[in-house]
Coordinates of C-alpha atoms and ligand atoms in Angstrom, one line a residue:
X883 CA 7.0 -8.5 7.4
X884 CA 8.2 -10.2 4.2
X885 CA 7.2 -9.9 0.6
X886 CA 4.1 -12.0 -0.3
X887 CA 5.6 -12.7 -3.7
X888 CA 9.3 -13.6 -3.1
X889 CA 9.5 -13.7 0.7
X890 CA 12.2 -11.0 0.5
X891 CA 12.7 -9.0 3.6
X892 CA 14.1 -5.8 2.0
X893 CA 11.0 -3.7 1.8
X894 CA 10.4 0.0 1.4
X895 CA 7.5 1.4 3.3
X896 CA 6.0 4.7 2.6
X897 CA 3.2 6.2 4.7
X898 CA 0.4 8.0 3.0
X899 CA -2.7 9.6 4.2
X900 CA -5.7 9.3 1.9
X901 CA -9.0 10.7 3.0
X902 CA -7.8 10.8 6.6
X903 CA -6.9 7.1 6.4
X904 CA -3.4 6.1 7.0
X905 CA -2.2 3.9 4.2
X906 CA 1.2 2.3 4.0
X907 CA 2.6 1.5 0.7
X908 CA 5.1 -1.5 0.7
X909 CA 7.5 -2.0 -2.1
X910 CA 9.8 -5.0 -2.4
X911 CA 13.3 -4.1 -3.5
X912 CA 13.9 -7.5 -4.8
X913 CA 10.9 -8.3 -7.1
X914 CA 9.3 -4.8 -7.2
X915 CA 5.9 -6.1 -6.0
X916 CA 3.9 -3.3 -4.4
X917 CA 1.0 -3.6 -2.0
X918 CA -0.8 -1.3 0.4
X919 CA -2.3 -1.7 3.8
X920 CA -4.5 0.4 6.0
X921 CA -3.8 -0.1 9.8
X922 CA -2.6 -3.6 9.2
X923 CA -5.4 -4.6 6.8
X924 CA -4.3 -5.3 3.3
X925 CA -5.9 -2.9 0.8
X926 CA -6.4 -3.6 -2.9
X927 CA -5.1 -1.3 -5.5
X928 CA -8.6 -0.5 -6.6
X929 CA -9.5 0.7 -3.1
X930 CA -6.3 2.8 -2.9
X931 CA -7.1 4.5 -6.2
X932 CA -10.6 5.1 -5.0
X933 CA -9.3 6.7 -1.8
X934 CA -6.9 8.8 -3.8
X935 CA -9.7 10.1 -6.1
X936 CA -10.8 13.5 -5.1
X937 CA -14.5 14.0 -5.3
X938 CA -15.9 17.5 -5.1
Ligands
ZN2370 ZN1 9.4 -9.5 -3.5

């Protein structure tokens, strides 16, 4: 996988579980672009925030 912004290959990946969904945060060390995916599917920031919101 490469950065969608600069095609850089130095990426940091951090796994998170939000509402029982596995989300991986990718961060590019070169241009600092961040994006998320859920089981290979790209997830928008809005969706991530929605998943991270705790509703009681
Ligand atoms: Zn980049």
